[in-house]
PDB file of C-alpha atoms and ligand atoms in Angstrom:
ATOM      1  CA  UNK U  19       0.095  -6.468  -2.458  1.00  0.00           C
ATOM      2  CA  UNK U  20      -1.193  -9.514  -0.383  1.00  0.00           C
ATOM      3  CA  UNK U  21      -1.771 -12.821  -2.506  1.00  0.00           C
ATOM      4  CA  UNK U  22      -4.601 -15.247  -2.250  1.00  0.00           C
ATOM      5  CA  UNK U  23      -4.196 -19.203  -2.006  1.00  0.00           C
ATOM      6  CA  UNK U  24      -7.151 -20.980  -2.407  1.00  0.00           C
ATOM      7  CA  UNK U  25      -7.031 -24.140  -0.456  1.00  0.00           C
ATOM      8  CA  UNK U  26      -8.139 -27.188  -2.256  1.00  0.00           C
ATOM      9  CA  UNK U  27      -9.326 -28.972   0.875  1.00  0.00           C
ATOM     10  CA  UNK U  28     -12.665 -27.482   0.130  1.00  0.00           C
ATOM     11  CA  UNK U  29     -13.182 -27.879  -3.504  1.00  0.00           C
ATOM     12  CA  UNK U  30     -15.133 -30.548  -5.065  1.00  0.00           C
ATOM     13  CA  UNK U  31     -12.716 -33.123  -5.858  1.00  0.00           C
ATOM     14  CA  UNK U  32     -14.893 -34.550  -8.697  1.00  0.00           C
ATOM     15  CA  UNK U  33     -14.023 -31.664 -10.421  1.00  0.00           C
ATOM     16  CA  UNK U  34     -10.400 -30.667  -9.146  1.00  0.00           C
ATOM     17  CA  UNK U  35      -9.000 -29.448 -12.487  1.00  0.00           C
ATOM     18  CA  UNK U  36     -11.876 -27.150 -13.299  1.00  0.00           C
ATOM     19  CA  UNK U  37     -12.127 -25.755  -9.889  1.00  0.00           C
ATOM     20  CA  UNK U  38      -8.075 -24.937  -9.707  1.00  0.00           C
ATOM     21  CA  UNK U  39      -8.569 -23.546 -13.117  1.00  0.00           C
ATOM     22  CA  UNK U  40     -11.189 -21.219 -12.281  1.00  0.00           C
ATOM     23  CA  UNK U  41      -9.199 -20.026  -9.389  1.00  0.00           C
ATOM     24  CA  UNK U  42      -6.597 -18.759 -11.616  1.00  0.00           C
ATOM     25  CA  UNK U  43      -9.127 -17.444 -13.947  1.00  0.00           C
ATOM     26  CA  UNK U  44     -10.553 -15.396 -11.445  1.00  0.00           C
ATOM     27  CA  UNK U  45      -6.953 -13.969 -10.265  1.00  0.00           C
ATOM     28  CA  UNK U  46      -5.813 -15.946  -7.426  1.00  0.00           C
ATOM     29  CA  UNK U  47      -2.305 -16.177  -6.812  1.00  0.00           C
ATOM     30  CA  UNK U  48      -1.278 -19.735  -5.584  1.00  0.00           C
ATOM     31  CA  UNK U  49      -3.163 -23.095  -4.973  1.00  0.00           C
ATOM     32  CA  UNK U  50      -2.866 -24.316  -1.448  1.00  0.00           C
ATOM     33  CA  UNK U  51      -2.911 -28.107  -1.273  1.00  0.00           C
ATOM     34  CA  UNK U  52      -3.591 -29.392   2.515  1.00  0.00           C
ATOM     35  CA  UNK U  53      -1.877 -32.608   3.095  1.00  0.00           C
ATOM     36  CA  UNK U  54      -2.987 -34.539   6.401  1.00  0.00           C
ATOM     37  CA  UNK U  55      -1.688 -37.910   7.947  1.00  0.00           C
ATOM     38  CA  UNK U  56      -4.492 -38.358  10.398  1.00  0.00           C
ATOM     39  CA  UNK U  57      -1.729 -38.421  13.168  1.00  0.00           C
ATOM     40  CA  UNK U  58      -0.538 -34.588  13.457  1.00  0.00           C
ATOM     41  CA  UNK U  59      -3.743 -33.588  12.908  1.00  0.00           C
ATOM     42  CA  UNK U  60      -7.248 -35.936  13.496  1.00  0.00           C
ATOM     43  CA  UNK U  61      -8.045 -36.015   9.387  1.00  0.00           C
ATOM     44  CA  UNK U  62      -6.668 -37.754   6.260  1.00  0.00           C
ATOM     45  CA  UNK U  63      -6.821 -35.824   3.304  1.00  0.00           C
ATOM     46  CA  UNK U  64      -4.681 -36.304   0.116  1.00  0.00           C
ATOM     47  CA  UNK U  65      -1.421 -36.976  -1.397  1.00  0.00           C
ATOM     48  CA  UNK U  66       1.172 -36.235  -4.162  1.00  0.00           C
ATOM     49  CA  UNK U  67      -1.097 -37.669  -6.568  1.00  0.00           C
ATOM     50  CA  UNK U  68      -3.622 -34.682  -6.060  1.00  0.00           C
ATOM     51  CA  UNK U  69      -0.769 -32.244  -6.164  1.00  0.00           C
ATOM     52  CA  UNK U  70       0.557 -33.782  -9.629  1.00  0.00           C
ATOM     53  CA  UNK U  71      -3.169 -33.499 -10.484  1.00  0.00           C
ATOM     54  CA  UNK U  72      -3.038 -29.821  -9.846  1.00  0.00           C
ATOM     55  CA  UNK U  73       0.175 -29.212 -11.297  1.00  0.00           C
ATOM     56  CA  UNK U  74      -1.393 -30.313 -14.699  1.00  0.00           C
ATOM     57  CA  UNK U  75      -4.273 -28.063 -14.223  1.00  0.00           C
ATOM     58  CA  UNK U  76      -2.517 -24.691 -13.681  1.00  0.00           C
ATOM     59  CA  UNK U  77       0.329 -22.579 -14.188  1.00  0.00           C
ATOM     60  CA  UNK U  78      -0.204 -20.885 -10.672  1.00  0.00           C
ATOM     61  CA  UNK U  79       2.786 -21.784  -7.921  1.00  0.00           C
ATOM     62  CA  UNK U  80       1.228 -24.849  -5.887  1.00  0.00           C
ATOM     63  CA  UNK U  81       2.182 -24.719  -2.107  1.00  0.00           C
ATOM     64  CA  UNK U  82       1.806 -27.962  -0.161  1.00  0.00           C
ATOM     65  CA  UNK U  83       0.671 -27.537   3.428  1.00  0.00           C
ATOM     66  CA  UNK U  84       2.102 -30.656   5.285  1.00  0.00           C
ATOM     67  CA  UNK U  85       0.049 -31.410   8.396  1.00  0.00           C
ATOM     68  CA  UNK U  86       2.187 -34.513   8.925  1.00  0.00           C
ATOM     69  CA  UNK U  87       4.489 -35.915  11.603  1.00  0.00           C
ATOM     70  CA  UNK U  88       7.923 -36.231  10.527  1.00  0.00           C
ATOM     71  CA  UNK U  89       7.384 -35.176   6.963  1.00  0.00           C
ATOM     72  CA  UNK U  90      11.130 -36.246   5.737  1.00  0.00           C
ATOM     73  CA  UNK U  91       9.862 -39.198   3.919  1.00  0.00           C
ATOM     74  CA  UNK U  92       7.387 -37.607   1.803  1.00  0.00           C
ATOM     75  CA  UNK U  93       8.721 -34.215   0.986  1.00  0.00           C
ATOM     76  CA  UNK U  94      10.508 -35.782  -2.088  1.00  0.00           C
ATOM     77  CA  UNK U  95       7.109 -37.123  -3.595  1.00  0.00           C
ATOM     78  CA  UNK U  96       5.793 -33.572  -3.217  1.00  0.00           C
ATOM     79  CA  UNK U  97       8.945 -31.831  -5.086  1.00  0.00           C
ATOM     80  CA  UNK U  98       8.668 -34.622  -7.773  1.00  0.00           C
ATOM     81  CA  UNK U  99       4.874 -33.648  -8.244  1.00  0.00           C
ATOM     82  CA  UNK U 100       5.782 -30.044  -9.247  1.00  0.00           C
ATOM     83  CA  UNK U 101       5.227 -28.095  -6.012  1.00  0.00           C
ATOM     84  CA  UNK U 102       6.741 -24.933  -5.680  1.00  0.00           C
ATOM     85  CA  UNK U 103       6.420 -24.343  -1.870  1.00  0.00           C
ATOM     86  CA  UNK U 104       6.400 -27.217   0.648  1.00  0.00           C
ATOM     87  CA  UNK U 105       5.483 -25.657   4.559  1.00  0.00           C
ATOM     88  CA  UNK U 106       5.876 -28.093   7.335  1.00  0.00           C
ATOM     89  CA  UNK U 107       5.093 -27.581  10.786  1.00  0.00           C
ATOM     90  CA  UNK U 108       7.413 -26.613  13.407  1.00  0.00           C
ATOM     91  CA  UNK U 109       5.570 -29.051  15.972  1.00  0.00           C
ATOM     92  CA  UNK U 110       6.036 -31.979  13.543  1.00  0.00           C
ATOM     93  CA  UNK U 111      10.067 -31.677  12.741  1.00  0.00           C
ATOM     94  CA  UNK U 112      12.029 -32.792  15.377  1.00  0.00           C
ATOM     95  CA  UNK U 113      15.161 -31.770  12.789  1.00  0.00           C
ATOM     96  CA  UNK U 114      13.381 -28.862  11.313  1.00  0.00           C
ATOM     97  CA  UNK U 115      16.687 -27.065  10.301  1.00  0.00           C
ATOM     98  CA  UNK U 116      17.856 -30.048   8.433  1.00  0.00           C
ATOM     99  CA  UNK U 117      13.791 -30.688   6.892  1.00  0.00           C
ATOM    100  CA  UNK U 118      14.238 -27.119   5.695  1.00  0.00           C
ATOM    101  CA  UNK U 119      17.360 -27.801   4.225  1.00  0.00           C
ATOM    102  CA  UNK U 120      15.940 -30.913   2.242  1.00  0.00           C
ATOM    103  CA  UNK U 121      13.066 -28.880   0.686  1.00  0.00           C
ATOM    104  CA  UNK U 122      15.697 -26.388  -0.748  1.00  0.00           C
ATOM    105  CA  UNK U 123      17.954 -29.093  -2.101  1.00  0.00           C
ATOM    106  CA  UNK U 124      14.926 -30.847  -3.919  1.00  0.00           C
ATOM    107  CA  UNK U 125      14.505 -27.230  -5.267  1.00  0.00           C
ATOM    108  CA  UNK U 126      11.273 -26.230  -3.790  1.00  0.00           C
ATOM    109  CA  UNK U 127      10.750 -23.352  -1.268  1.00  0.00           C
ATOM    110  CA  UNK U 128      10.407 -24.196   2.441  1.00  0.00           C
ATOM    111  CA  UNK U 129       7.758 -22.995   4.762  1.00  0.00           C
ATOM    112  CA  UNK U 130       7.039 -23.526   8.260  1.00  0.00           C
ATOM    113  CA  UNK U 131       3.975 -23.273  10.404  1.00  0.00           C
ATOM    114  CA  UNK U 132       2.818 -22.676  13.638  1.00  0.00           C
ATOM    115  CA  UNK U 133      -0.445 -23.753  15.105  1.00  0.00           C
ATOM    116  CA  UNK U 134      -2.487 -21.569  17.279  1.00  0.00           C
ATOM    117  CA  UNK U 135      -1.015 -22.085  20.836  1.00  0.00           C
ATOM    118  CA  UNK U 136       2.579 -22.191  19.498  1.00  0.00           C
ATOM    119  CA  UNK U 137       4.266 -19.052  20.250  1.00  0.00           C
ATOM    120  CA  UNK U 138       6.006 -16.958  17.367  1.00  0.00           C
ATOM    121  CA  UNK U 139       9.300 -16.669  19.067  1.00  0.00           C
ATOM    122  CA  UNK U 140       9.723 -20.331  18.235  1.00  0.00           C
ATOM    123  CA  UNK U 141      10.301 -19.583  14.693  1.00  0.00           C
ATOM    124  CA  UNK U 142      13.068 -16.918  15.422  1.00  0.00           C
ATOM    125  CA  UNK U 143      15.975 -19.143  14.539  1.00  0.00           C
ATOM    126  CA  UNK U 144      14.523 -20.877  11.738  1.00  0.00           C
ATOM    127  CA  UNK U 145      13.025 -17.664   9.934  1.00  0.00           C
ATOM    128  CA  UNK U 146      16.085 -16.841   7.931  1.00  0.00           C
ATOM    129  CA  UNK U 147      16.277 -20.357   6.572  1.00  0.00           C
ATOM    130  CA  UNK U 148      12.735 -20.099   5.222  1.00  0.00           C
ATOM    131  CA  UNK U 149      10.796 -18.292   2.320  1.00  0.00           C
ATOM    132  CA  UNK U 150       7.420 -18.580   4.143  1.00  0.00           C
ATOM    133  CA  UNK U 151       5.870 -18.108   7.793  1.00  0.00           C
ATOM    134  CA  UNK U 152       2.616 -19.715   8.242  1.00  0.00           C
ATOM    135  CA  UNK U 153       0.190 -18.521  10.978  1.00  0.00           C
ATOM    136  CA  UNK U 154      -2.800 -20.865  11.710  1.00  0.00           C
ATOM    137  CA  UNK U 155      -5.793 -18.895  12.381  1.00  0.00           C
ATOM    138  CA  UNK U 156      -7.624 -22.536  13.283  1.00  0.00           C
ATOM    139  CA  UNK U 157      -6.692 -25.645  15.044  1.00  0.00           C
ATOM    140  CA  UNK U 158      -5.408 -27.722  11.764  1.00  0.00           C
ATOM    141  CA  UNK U 159      -7.393 -30.509  10.270  1.00  0.00           C
ATOM    142  CA  UNK U 160     -10.560 -29.187   8.781  1.00  0.00           C
ATOM    143  CA  UNK U 161     -11.933 -26.543   6.515  1.00  0.00           C
ATOM    144  CA  UNK U 162     -14.876 -24.475   7.498  1.00  0.00           C
ATOM    145  CA  UNK U 163     -13.540 -23.635  10.780  1.00  0.00           C
ATOM    146  CA  UNK U 164     -14.068 -19.744  12.483  1.00  0.00           C
ATOM    147  CA  UNK U 165     -11.160 -17.617  12.433  1.00  0.00           C
ATOM    148  CA  UNK U 166      -9.248 -17.304  15.816  1.00  0.00           C
ATOM    149  CA  UNK U 167      -8.545 -13.652  16.421  1.00  0.00           C
ATOM    150  CA  UNK U 168      -5.300 -14.326  18.177  1.00  0.00           C
ATOM    151  CA  UNK U 169      -3.651 -15.138  14.681  1.00  0.00           C
ATOM    152  CA  UNK U 170      -3.801 -10.991  14.305  1.00  0.00           C
ATOM    153  CA  UNK U 171      -1.482 -10.488  17.103  1.00  0.00           C
ATOM    154  CA  UNK U 172       0.905 -13.523  16.001  1.00  0.00           C
ATOM    155  CA  UNK U 173       0.982 -12.062  12.616  1.00  0.00           C
ATOM    156  CA  UNK U 174       2.237  -8.714  14.042  1.00  0.00           C
ATOM    157  CA  UNK U 175       4.800 -10.160  16.066  1.00  0.00           C
ATOM    158  CA  UNK U 176       6.394 -12.128  13.073  1.00  0.00           C
ATOM    159  CA  UNK U 177       5.973  -9.087  10.606  1.00  0.00           C
ATOM    160  CA  UNK U 178       8.062  -7.418  13.381  1.00  0.00           C
ATOM    161  CA  UNK U 179      10.687 -10.203  13.573  1.00  0.00           C
ATOM    162  CA  UNK U 180      11.004 -10.372   9.939  1.00  0.00           C
ATOM    163  CA  UNK U 181      11.491  -6.918   9.539  1.00  0.00           C
ATOM    164  CA  UNK U 182      14.272  -7.037  12.730  1.00  0.00           C
ATOM    165  CA  UNK U 183      16.028  -9.406  10.759  1.00  0.00           C
ATOM    166  CA  UNK U 184      15.932  -7.679   7.515  1.00  0.00           C
ATOM    167  CA  UNK U 185      14.313 -11.022   6.072  1.00  0.00           C
ATOM    168  CA  UNK U 186      12.223 -11.394   2.635  1.00  0.00           C
ATOM    169  CA  UNK U 187      10.280 -14.173   3.948  1.00  0.00           C
ATOM    170  CA  UNK U 188       6.458 -14.503   3.053  1.00  0.00           C
ATOM    171  CA  UNK U 189       3.926 -14.209   6.154  1.00  0.00           C
ATOM    172  CA  UNK U 190       0.977 -16.654   5.377  1.00  0.00           C
ATOM    173  CA  UNK U 191      -2.528 -16.732   7.344  1.00  0.00           C
ATOM    174  CA  UNK U 192      -4.682 -20.098   6.990  1.00  0.00           C
ATOM    175  CA  UNK U 193      -7.942 -20.994   8.470  1.00  0.00           C
ATOM    176  CA  UNK U 194     -11.126 -19.382   8.379  1.00  0.00           C
ATOM    177  CA  UNK U 195     -10.284 -16.454   6.184  1.00  0.00           C
ATOM    178  CA  UNK U 196     -13.160 -14.908   4.667  1.00  0.00           C
ATOM    179  CA  UNK U 197     -14.250 -11.665   3.500  1.00  0.00           C
ATOM    180  CA  UNK U 198     -15.072 -10.328   6.911  1.00  0.00           C
ATOM    181  CA  UNK U 199     -11.424 -10.914   8.318  1.00  0.00           C
ATOM    182  CA  UNK U 200      -9.137 -10.542   5.379  1.00  0.00           C
ATOM    183  CA  UNK U 201      -8.438  -6.890   5.473  1.00  0.00           C
ATOM    184  CA  UNK U 202      -7.634  -7.222   8.768  1.00  0.00           C
ATOM    185  CA  UNK U 203      -5.140  -9.956   8.250  1.00  0.00           C
ATOM    186  CA  UNK U 204      -3.518  -7.981   5.721  1.00  0.00           C
ATOM    187  CA  UNK U 205      -3.088  -4.832   8.011  1.00  0.00           C
ATOM    188  CA  UNK U 206      -1.432  -7.369  10.623  1.00  0.00           C
ATOM    189  CA  UNK U 207       1.135  -7.880   8.109  1.00  0.00           C
ATOM    190  CA  UNK U 208       0.038 -11.220   6.117  1.00  0.00           C
ATOM    191  CA  UNK U 209       1.079 -11.418   2.460  1.00  0.00           C
ATOM    192  CA  UNK U 210      -0.474 -14.613   1.591  1.00  0.00           C
ATOM    193  CA  UNK U 211      -4.084 -15.362   2.835  1.00  0.00           C
ATOM    194  CA  UNK U 212      -5.308 -18.769   2.218  1.00  0.00           C
ATOM    195  CA  UNK U 213      -9.137 -19.476   1.886  1.00  0.00           C
ATOM    196  CA  UNK U 214     -10.855 -22.776   1.388  1.00  0.00           C
ATOM    197  CA  UNK U 215     -14.786 -22.643   2.246  1.00  0.00           C
ATOM    198  CA  UNK U 216     -14.880 -18.667   1.387  1.00  0.00           C
ATOM    199  CA  UNK U 217     -13.743 -19.433  -1.991  1.00  0.00           C
ATOM    200  CA  UNK U 218     -15.064 -22.930  -2.957  1.00  0.00           C
ATOM    201  CA  UNK U 219     -18.475 -22.720  -1.008  1.00  0.00           C
ATOM    202  CA  UNK U 220     -19.026 -19.088  -1.937  1.00  0.00           C
ATOM    203  CA  UNK U 221     -22.593 -18.039  -3.050  1.00  0.00           C
ATOM    204  CA  UNK U 222     -21.991 -17.188  -6.984  1.00  0.00           C
ATOM    205  CA  UNK U 223     -19.233 -19.386  -7.128  1.00  0.00           C
ATOM    206  CA  UNK U 224     -15.448 -19.610  -7.172  1.00  0.00           C
ATOM    207  CA  UNK U 225     -14.987 -16.560  -9.296  1.00  0.00           C
ATOM    208  CA  UNK U 226     -17.276 -14.742  -7.005  1.00  0.00           C
ATOM    209  CA  UNK U 227     -15.701 -15.728  -4.164  1.00  0.00           C
ATOM    210  CA  UNK U 228     -11.977 -14.986  -5.514  1.00  0.00           C
ATOM    211  CA  UNK U 229     -13.115 -11.338  -6.416  1.00  0.00           C
ATOM    212  CA  UNK U 230     -14.994 -10.736  -3.155  1.00  0.00           C
ATOM    213  CA  UNK U 231     -11.548 -11.734  -1.219  1.00  0.00           C
ATOM    214  CA  UNK U 232      -9.353  -9.849  -3.468  1.00  0.00           C
ATOM    215  CA  UNK U 233     -11.781  -6.882  -2.966  1.00  0.00           C
ATOM    216  CA  UNK U 234     -11.336  -7.044   0.820  1.00  0.00           C
ATOM    217  CA  UNK U 235      -7.568  -7.551   0.177  1.00  0.00           C
ATOM    218  CA  UNK U 236      -7.086  -4.034  -1.426  1.00  0.00           C
ATOM    219  CA  UNK U 237      -6.844  -5.659  -4.830  1.00  0.00           C
ATOM    220  CA  UNK U 238      -8.953  -3.881  -7.380  1.00  0.00           C
ATOM    221  CA  UNK U 239     -10.714  -5.962 -10.077  1.00  0.00           C
ATOM    222  CA  UNK U 240      -8.242  -6.972 -12.818  1.00  0.00           C
ATOM    223  CA  UNK U 241      -5.221  -5.672 -10.989  1.00  0.00           C
ATOM    224  CA  UNK U 242      -1.815  -7.296 -12.170  1.00  0.00           C
ATOM    225  CA  UNK U 243      -1.054 -10.104  -9.819  1.00  0.00           C
ATOM    226  CA  UNK U 244       1.928  -9.459  -7.514  1.00  0.00           C
ATOM    227  CA  UNK U 245       5.366 -11.199  -8.396  1.00  0.00           C
ATOM    228  CA  UNK U 246       5.594 -13.723  -5.764  1.00  0.00           C
ATOM    229  CA  UNK U 247       8.147 -12.954  -3.726  1.00  0.00           C
ATOM    230  CA  UNK U 248       9.833 -16.215  -2.552  1.00  0.00           C
ATOM    231  CA  UNK U 249       8.445 -19.132  -4.643  1.00  0.00           C
TER     232      UNK U 249
HETATM  233  C1  LIG Y   3      -6.905 -26.413   7.950  1.00  0.00           C
HETATM  234  C2  LIG Y   3      -6.115 -26.228   6.665  1.00  0.00           C
HETATM  235  C3  LIG Y   3      -6.544 -24.982   5.679  1.00  0.00           C
HETATM  236  C4  LIG Y   3      -8.086 -25.204   5.675  1.00  0.00           C
HETATM  237  C5  LIG Y   3      -8.461 -23.650   5.121  1.00  0.00           C
HETATM  238  O1  LIG Y   3      -5.988 -27.535   8.501  1.00  0.00           O
HETATM  239  O2  LIG Y   3      -4.656 -25.949   6.713  1.00  0.00           O
HETATM  240  O3  LIG Y   3      -5.862 -24.704   4.795  1.00  0.00           O
HETATM  241  O4  LIG Y   3      -8.272 -26.033   4.580  1.00  0.00           O
HETATM  242  O5  LIG Y   3      -9.877 -24.008   4.638  1.00  0.00           O
HETATM  243  P1  LIG Y   3     -10.936 -22.783   5.386  1.00  0.00           P
HETATM  244  O6  LIG Y   3     -10.729 -21.382   4.575  1.00  0.00           O
HETATM  245  O7  LIG Y   3     -12.099 -23.294   4.770  1.00  0.00           O
HETATM  246  O8  LIG Y   3     -10.765 -22.752   6.876  1.00  0.00           O
HETATM  247 ZN1  LIG Y   4      -3.605 -25.248   4.964  1.00  0.00          ZN
END
């Protein structure tokens, strides 16, 4: 079963704890925290303190999505904040193999992400070292953008690569995910769907947003939460 990871970039940060608790209550599986440095992406978002605040607000696994150039220096702060999975970008890490090793040495699960224009084949070598591969379905930096359909083909390619190498690696899609494309993302092979706007800006509130997405993902209301394969 695919998992849902609401992105708190779209949350009302004045009520972050309550919003995160509402996601857990509604059946979300993990919390996605978007970290931006205004260098790798043209936006500045939040830091380890926000991750620590999320840690105090939920028992769900936390995943930090580092849209940051040369992230090695800040990875320890996110591990110390209690983040379970730390995703870095292929495009931002000149020593990606070493960076992935540092994340694992710190006790967190490593993930690697690729932007829309980055071919999936660039992940071939690093896939065996990570617990999650992230396909961006928007150009990173902002919530509320439209889903790029090219992500579906990339999910299928990575699904084949993961199977061909016999790996147990989660496959995540991130950006513009909503009720209209969630089902297609699951069919294409995604095992984790990130959703910001369609959860936190949903008509009817967070609970309605989560429930609607879970339904489109084939998760009946009240179905048991899947065991997170790699966290
Ligand atoms: C974009 C972020 C995404 C984004 C998702 O750079 O990585 O996680 O916040 O938000 P929506 O679902 O609104 O596109
Ligand atoms: Zn993200």
